[in-house]
């Protein structure tokens, strides 16, 4: 087997507490489908047959028992529960399932909505025998005004600095503004090997990573790493240029300490020792080099390589803030081709439904309602003379308005704009 | 005269709608003539039916006949043409008496017209002489036919164990024939491998070859955790198509490495034999790799070797034993044919490098680089001129490797070739394959180097391991070649790419050839692991290798060293035993 898919669905949605205090993040409806459906659909489209889903007990219960949350996926889901109060990071979760992992893994987050061509990321992983391969996308400005927020988004958001080489594929540098004290510090060893680096800041990390199995084993040894995005990825990117990686033979005496601290080196060498002779011979005889202008061989002799695929066009959203949630709701329907109006919805004659709206199953639209650019969840009843604009109405409630969580009741003649209505 | 007219009538009756059959009616035609001569009667119904059956069977074997028979028979039969003047019969007569069937080439049409005029041009011999010759030959044929029970044609040349019985054109040079493409698509569908579609406008002379784009990899159409194809083969295919593994030796070694992983992960399904099942498992992988990038000659030979080794596994071997045996076979093959061969070739080549030499090399040949590095290690004093060419610019990598070793190098583009040649003392070239007629197939541009070097009277030495020798015969670079991605020819200078919209210009085609063939007249010496042989001895090596695959290399080598045919050495050894 080549790759195992791991879906991280245990996140709490800390940046959208208004929405998630009642419904868990993986089950938030986007375009009338639970959020977790989108990455699962992506994996299924690409050809995966099994996915390991890491989530908490409530979500697992809802997925398996609740008939309202149908997932419609043909893949086999291996759901692993972790304690919600254990405050596990993504890397901790990987350590938790280390026994199940037999080969290289593809880690996806449950809040990813994208139509990216996954083969681009995986091809980089395969062709260059990379340790890490990830997906990033050019960020788009969110155009929708977010209910509950006064004024424009604060620009104090932490920026990510991503450094890539001339081809735009090799990942050379990654740091978050929060980790940098005064300025951006780039090591000389990187500059010597890659004198031309492009540093980009406006990129969205899709949290889709292809990792080698040896990395999972490394995580098992190093219990201090708890988050993939926050700690593991920057660590791997830094390790590409560290001295121990590039020496062809690791001398036992000199690098004992390094070996103890750096479980990765050990594991790397283990994997590489088998058939290393033939691979070495191939590389010697092949007249290809990934760079030119200096005397080093391909990849500068480094064994750890990190690659990134940066999407220019196409949709890629991470639904972890309210603004992203609203934007995703607007654009998600483009991803699937179901009809906007569910066949079982009962819509009366005098109802105006705009082009960008989606009406869920068993809805009842009464007369003289107007629905524009909104999502109406399943089993919702909208009474007369209600205007619903730019709203997301989750299932099982009646009325019209902004973002209205489940089980809220909004009376007749109500005109709610840009509000967040909590559940009843 | 009457009998011939009878024959003509019979043949006319035989022609379906006036379609002229090229392939033979050789023996039955002779049979008819003989019968006509002997009996002078019209053939009975049963005989007609029998003859029709024979003709049908011969149609099936039409590919096996050579043209020499046709030429021979043309000479004999042509003057016996009746004076009957009807043009269709004339044509039919001239063509049908060309009794040996001509192997129908895929391009079809032109060969139809060629036999027609030639018999008519032959000078008419004396009729009586010819009749006598013909009668004698027919007697002999009838005697031999009575011996052979099958209706196989008498003019069929006994297939020597050297030539395969059926020679069919490979599909990768028939891309413009829709029937062949459809057959390929069906085969790939059966093996569950996606078909890679051609890209861009193809120059008309090369429209019979595939042309793929590097931006449309085959993995787009595969599922991501690839289940049909082993992951290491997918990785290998990607590395081939993206140009990460380039060069004949590197590609074969990478292929065998991937096969080792396949063999390690293989488990025999129940009720199957490893020997047969594993070979069948490898077939779709080979098709996949072929789709990613056409196989090289060295890869073809490696695959043949591996398939033979697998089929020769005795059935009493357990799975683990069989697997270990195969893995050691692969290691030994690589060791002998790549590593040790490189050592042997370096040894011979270093004899040819003298102090003060100026050596010209072209592109990046792993073997030539190895030789030069070894020579430098053995303290020979020489300098190297590296000739490079677009779009691959592989010479830069060769330059880096040689300069890193410490050799002083000069770097020029191929346009400066005639400028630098006067100071060159020898030319070392690498080869992708050596063909059976002595032609050298190598990176495009090599034939130019050899040509200009010959003009300047500079010796050209080609270095090639014996496992790259292939049985193909080619005299030009058009018939069988490889078309690389045409977008590689686009170059961006100062932010502008001139050829950016070459698709929009309807009369513009970009051609990016990969290989060309150099005739043996331009090559002075071929250095192989068997020794230094002239280019024309390649078929000898092939013949000897085919005769006995396990013939030890030293025996062949001894033969070459004493300038004696290895077969004689073998005979001598056997007799001594």
PDB file of N, CA, C and O in Angstrom, chain A residues 340-380:
ATOM      1  N   UNK A 340     -29.559  22.839  -6.607  1.00  0.00           N
ATOM      2  CA  UNK A 340     -29.593  23.784  -5.502  1.00  0.00           C
ATOM      3  C   UNK A 340     -30.800  23.570  -4.617  1.00  0.00           C
ATOM      4  O   UNK A 340     -30.732  23.736  -3.406  1.00  0.00           O
ATOM      5  N   UNK A 341     -31.860  23.198  -5.234  1.00  0.00           N
ATOM      6  CA  UNK A 341     -33.065  23.009  -4.431  1.00  0.00           C
ATOM      7  C   UNK A 341     -33.298  21.517  -4.276  1.00  0.00           C
ATOM      8  O   UNK A 341     -33.460  20.812  -5.255  1.00  0.00           O
ATOM      9  N   UNK A 342     -33.305  21.076  -3.073  1.00  0.00           N
ATOM     10  CA  UNK A 342     -33.477  19.638  -2.839  1.00  0.00           C
ATOM     11  C   UNK A 342     -34.867  19.216  -3.295  1.00  0.00           C
ATOM     12  O   UNK A 342     -35.838  19.907  -3.054  1.00  0.00           O
ATOM     13  N   UNK A 343     -34.947  18.088  -3.931  1.00  0.00           N
ATOM     14  CA  UNK A 343     -36.249  17.673  -4.473  1.00  0.00           C
ATOM     15  C   UNK A 343     -37.348  17.536  -3.428  1.00  0.00           C
ATOM     16  O   UNK A 343     -38.513  17.714  -3.738  1.00  0.00           O
ATOM     17  N   UNK A 344     -36.978  17.228  -2.204  1.00  0.00           N
ATOM     18  CA  UNK A 344     -38.063  17.007  -1.256  1.00  0.00           C
ATOM     19  C   UNK A 344     -38.506  18.289  -0.578  1.00  0.00           C
ATOM     20  O   UNK A 344     -39.358  18.265   0.293  1.00  0.00           O
ATOM     21  N   UNK A 345     -37.934  19.409  -0.978  1.00  0.00           N
ATOM     22  CA  UNK A 345     -38.368  20.664  -0.343  1.00  0.00           C
ATOM     23  C   UNK A 345     -39.693  21.097  -0.936  1.00  0.00           C
ATOM     24  O   UNK A 345     -39.930  20.944  -2.135  1.00  0.00           O
ATOM     25  N   UNK A 346     -40.496  21.646  -0.081  1.00  0.00           N
ATOM     26  CA  UNK A 346     -41.813  22.125  -0.530  1.00  0.00           C
ATOM     27  C   UNK A 346     -41.725  23.631  -0.652  1.00  0.00           C
ATOM     28  O   UNK A 346     -41.542  24.330   0.336  1.00  0.00           O
ATOM     29  N   UNK A 347     -41.845  24.072  -1.858  1.00  0.00           N
ATOM     30  CA  UNK A 347     -41.670  25.516  -2.062  1.00  0.00           C
ATOM     31  C   UNK A 347     -42.955  26.064  -2.660  1.00  0.00           C
ATOM     32  O   UNK A 347     -43.434  25.557  -3.657  1.00  0.00           O
ATOM     33  N   UNK A 348     -43.423  27.055  -2.039  1.00  0.00           N
ATOM     34  CA  UNK A 348     -44.684  27.593  -2.541  1.00  0.00           C
ATOM     35  C   UNK A 348     -44.414  28.502  -3.721  1.00  0.00           C
ATOM     36  O   UNK A 348     -43.286  28.871  -4.010  1.00  0.00           O
ATOM     37  N   UNK A 349     -45.478  28.875  -4.358  1.00  0.00           N
ATOM     38  CA  UNK A 349     -45.352  29.534  -5.657  1.00  0.00           C
ATOM     39  C   UNK A 349     -44.729  30.912  -5.541  1.00  0.00           C
ATOM     40  O   UNK A 349     -43.922  31.316  -6.363  1.00  0.00           O
ATOM     41  N   UNK A 350     -45.080  31.609  -4.529  1.00  0.00           N
ATOM     42  CA  UNK A 350     -44.668  33.010  -4.473  1.00  0.00           C
ATOM     43  C   UNK A 350     -43.306  33.188  -3.815  1.00  0.00           C
ATOM     44  O   UNK A 350     -42.975  34.258  -3.347  1.00  0.00           O
ATOM     45  N   UNK A 351     -42.573  32.187  -3.800  1.00  0.00           N
ATOM     46  CA  UNK A 351     -41.282  32.290  -3.117  1.00  0.00           C
ATOM     47  C   UNK A 351     -40.211  32.602  -4.147  1.00  0.00           C
ATOM     48  O   UNK A 351     -40.165  32.010  -5.217  1.00  0.00           O
ATOM     49  N   UNK A 352     -39.364  33.543  -3.800  1.00  0.00           N
ATOM     50  CA  UNK A 352     -38.271  33.920  -4.715  1.00  0.00           C
ATOM     51  C   UNK A 352     -36.981  33.323  -4.189  1.00  0.00           C
ATOM     52  O   UNK A 352     -36.530  33.643  -3.102  1.00  0.00           O
ATOM     53  N   UNK A 353     -36.383  32.512  -5.006  1.00  0.00           N
ATOM     54  CA  UNK A 353     -35.125  31.895  -4.549  1.00  0.00           C
ATOM     55  C   UNK A 353     -34.019  32.313  -5.500  1.00  0.00           C
ATOM     56  O   UNK A 353     -34.117  32.083  -6.710  1.00  0.00           O
ATOM     57  N   UNK A 354     -33.016  32.965  -4.964  1.00  0.00           N
ATOM     58  CA  UNK A 354     -31.914  33.448  -5.789  1.00  0.00           C
ATOM     59  C   UNK A 354     -31.001  32.321  -6.256  1.00  0.00           C
ATOM     60  O   UNK A 354     -31.112  31.177  -5.832  1.00  0.00           O
ATOM     61  N   UNK A 355     -30.092  32.691  -7.115  1.00  0.00           N
ATOM     62  CA  UNK A 355     -29.262  31.670  -7.762  1.00  0.00           C
ATOM     63  C   UNK A 355     -28.278  31.027  -6.813  1.00  0.00           C
ATOM     64  O   UNK A 355     -27.961  29.849  -6.926  1.00  0.00           O
ATOM     65  N   UNK A 356     -27.784  31.796  -5.867  1.00  0.00           N
ATOM     66  CA  UNK A 356     -26.732  31.246  -5.021  1.00  0.00           C
ATOM     67  C   UNK A 356     -27.242  30.529  -3.794  1.00  0.00           C
ATOM     68  O   UNK A 356     -26.498  30.298  -2.861  1.00  0.00           O
ATOM     69  N   UNK A 357     -28.499  30.232  -3.751  1.00  0.00           N
ATOM     70  CA  UNK A 357     -29.030  29.664  -2.522  1.00  0.00           C
ATOM     71  C   UNK A 357     -29.147  28.164  -2.638  1.00  0.00           C
ATOM     72  O   UNK A 357     -29.272  27.613  -3.716  1.00  0.00           O
ATOM     73  N   UNK A 358     -29.130  27.588  -1.495  1.00  0.00           N
ATOM     74  CA  UNK A 358     -29.310  26.139  -1.451  1.00  0.00           C
ATOM     75  C   UNK A 358     -30.399  25.840  -0.442  1.00  0.00           C
ATOM     76  O   UNK A 358     -30.354  26.322   0.689  1.00  0.00           O
ATOM     77  N   UNK A 359     -31.305  25.051  -0.864  1.00  0.00           N
ATOM     78  CA  UNK A 359     -32.393  24.677   0.033  1.00  0.00           C
ATOM     79  C   UNK A 359     -32.226  23.208   0.359  1.00  0.00           C
ATOM     80  O   UNK A 359     -32.098  22.378  -0.541  1.00  0.00           O
ATOM     81  N   UNK A 360     -32.246  22.921   1.623  1.00  0.00           N
ATOM     82  CA  UNK A 360     -32.015  21.540   2.031  1.00  0.00           C
ATOM     83  C   UNK A 360     -33.259  20.681   1.898  1.00  0.00           C
ATOM     84  O   UNK A 360     -34.300  21.100   1.397  1.00  0.00           O
ATOM     85  N   UNK A 361     -33.155  19.485   2.385  1.00  0.00           N
ATOM     86  CA  UNK A 361     -34.257  18.522   2.248  1.00  0.00           C
ATOM     87  C   UNK A 361     -35.405  18.884   3.164  1.00  0.00           C
ATOM     88  O   UNK A 361     -35.214  19.446   4.231  1.00  0.00           O
ATOM     89  N   UNK A 362     -36.586  18.513   2.752  1.00  0.00           N
ATOM     90  CA  UNK A 362     -37.816  18.684   3.545  1.00  0.00           C
ATOM     91  C   UNK A 362     -37.982  20.094   4.091  1.00  0.00           C
ATOM     92  O   UNK A 362     -38.402  20.279   5.223  1.00  0.00           O
ATOM     93  N   UNK A 363     -37.645  21.047   3.292  1.00  0.00           N
ATOM     94  CA  UNK A 363     -37.860  22.412   3.771  1.00  0.00           C
ATOM     95  C   UNK A 363     -39.249  22.859   3.343  1.00  0.00           C
ATOM     96  O   UNK A 363     -39.803  22.358   2.382  1.00  0.00           O
ATOM     97  N   UNK A 364     -39.700  23.847   4.047  1.00  0.00           N
ATOM     98  CA  UNK A 364     -40.984  24.389   3.645  1.00  0.00           C
ATOM     99  C   UNK A 364     -40.835  25.885   3.510  1.00  0.00           C
ATOM    100  O   UNK A 364     -40.626  26.587   4.496  1.00  0.00           O
ATOM    101  N   UNK A 365     -40.982  26.317   2.307  1.00  0.00           N
ATOM    102  CA  UNK A 365     -40.926  27.754   2.080  1.00  0.00           C
ATOM    103  C   UNK A 365     -42.342  28.242   1.903  1.00  0.00           C
ATOM    104  O   UNK A 365     -43.065  27.743   1.050  1.00  0.00           O
ATOM    105  N   UNK A 366     -42.684  29.222   2.709  1.00  0.00           N
ATOM    106  CA  UNK A 366     -44.057  29.717   2.571  1.00  0.00           C
ATOM    107  C   UNK A 366     -44.092  30.841   1.558  1.00  0.00           C
ATOM    108  O   UNK A 366     -43.098  31.154   0.928  1.00  0.00           O
ATOM    109  N   UNK A 367     -45.280  31.475   1.470  1.00  0.00           N
ATOM    110  CA  UNK A 367     -45.438  32.510   0.449  1.00  0.00           C
ATOM    111  C   UNK A 367     -44.641  33.736   0.786  1.00  0.00           C
ATOM    112  O   UNK A 367     -44.343  34.022   1.948  1.00  0.00           O
ATOM    113  N   UNK A 368     -44.424  34.474  -0.234  1.00  0.00           N
ATOM    114  CA  UNK A 368     -43.829  35.800  -0.138  1.00  0.00           C
ATOM    115  C   UNK A 368     -42.525  35.818   0.647  1.00  0.00           C
ATOM    116  O   UNK A 368     -42.219  36.769   1.359  1.00  0.00           O
ATOM    117  N   UNK A 369     -41.810  34.774   0.525  1.00  0.00           N
ATOM    118  CA  UNK A 369     -40.463  34.821   1.108  1.00  0.00           C
ATOM    119  C   UNK A 369     -39.473  35.038  -0.021  1.00  0.00           C
ATOM    120  O   UNK A 369     -39.723  34.679  -1.177  1.00  0.00           O
ATOM    121  N   UNK A 370     -38.361  35.640   0.367  1.00  0.00           N
ATOM    122  CA  UNK A 370     -37.327  35.837  -0.645  1.00  0.00           C
ATOM    123  C   UNK A 370     -36.008  35.366  -0.071  1.00  0.00           C
ATOM    124  O   UNK A 370     -35.597  35.791   1.006  1.00  0.00           O
ATOM    125  N   UNK A 371     -35.373  34.474  -0.768  1.00  0.00           N
ATOM    126  CA  UNK A 371     -34.142  33.859  -0.264  1.00  0.00           C
ATOM    127  C   UNK A 371     -33.026  34.223  -1.224  1.00  0.00           C
ATOM    128  O   UNK A 371     -33.077  33.877  -2.413  1.00  0.00           O
ATOM    129  N   UNK A 372     -32.059  34.936  -0.727  1.00  0.00           N
ATOM    130  CA  UNK A 372     -30.954  35.318  -1.611  1.00  0.00           C
ATOM    131  C   UNK A 372     -29.637  34.918  -0.989  1.00  0.00           C
ATOM    132  O   UNK A 372     -29.368  35.273   0.156  1.00  0.00           O
ATOM    133  N   UNK A 373     -28.795  34.222  -1.756  1.00  0.00           N
ATOM    134  CA  UNK A 373     -27.424  33.880  -1.346  1.00  0.00           C
ATOM    135  C   UNK A 373     -27.395  33.271   0.044  1.00  0.00           C
ATOM    136  O   UNK A 373     -26.601  33.640   0.895  1.00  0.00           O
ATOM    137  N   UNK A 374     -28.275  32.324   0.243  1.00  0.00           N
ATOM    138  CA  UNK A 374     -28.344  31.759   1.579  1.00  0.00           C
ATOM    139  C   UNK A 374     -28.372  30.245   1.505  1.00  0.00           C
ATOM    140  O   UNK A 374     -28.694  29.661   0.475  1.00  0.00           O
ATOM    141  N   UNK A 375     -28.062  29.681   2.614  1.00  0.00           N
ATOM    142  CA  UNK A 375     -28.189  28.242   2.731  1.00  0.00           C
ATOM    143  C   UNK A 375     -29.281  27.962   3.724  1.00  0.00           C
ATOM    144  O   UNK A 375     -29.226  28.454   4.855  1.00  0.00           O
ATOM    145  N   UNK A 376     -30.218  27.209   3.347  1.00  0.00           N
ATOM    146  CA  UNK A 376     -31.264  26.837   4.282  1.00  0.00           C
ATOM    147  C   UNK A 376     -31.066  25.362   4.572  1.00  0.00           C
ATOM    148  O   UNK A 376     -31.063  24.542   3.659  1.00  0.00           O
ATOM    149  N   UNK A 377     -30.920  25.061   5.830  1.00  0.00           N
ATOM    150  CA  UNK A 377     -30.648  23.681   6.208  1.00  0.00           C
ATOM    151  C   UNK A 377     -31.872  22.795   6.050  1.00  0.00           C
ATOM    152  O   UNK A 377     -32.948  23.222   5.650  1.00  0.00           O
ATOM    153  N   UNK A 378     -31.708  21.574   6.406  1.00  0.00           N
ATOM    154  CA  UNK A 378     -32.790  20.611   6.220  1.00  0.00           C
ATOM    155  C   UNK A 378     -33.909  20.846   7.210  1.00  0.00           C
ATOM    156  O   UNK A 378     -33.699  21.325   8.311  1.00  0.00           O
ATOM    157  N   UNK A 379     -35.084  20.433   6.818  1.00  0.00           N
ATOM    158  CA  UNK A 379     -36.262  20.482   7.686  1.00  0.00           C
ATOM    159  C   UNK A 379     -36.480  21.856   8.276  1.00  0.00           C
ATOM    160  O   UNK A 379     -36.835  21.998   9.442  1.00  0.00           O
ATOM    161  N   UNK A 380     -36.258  22.835   7.495  1.00  0.00           N
ATOM    162  CA  UNK A 380     -36.478  24.182   8.003  1.00  0.00           C
ATOM    163  C   UNK A 380     -37.811  24.695   7.470  1.00  0.00           C
ATOM    164  O   UNK A 380     -38.178  24.427   6.341  1.00  0.00           O
TER     165      UNK A 380
END
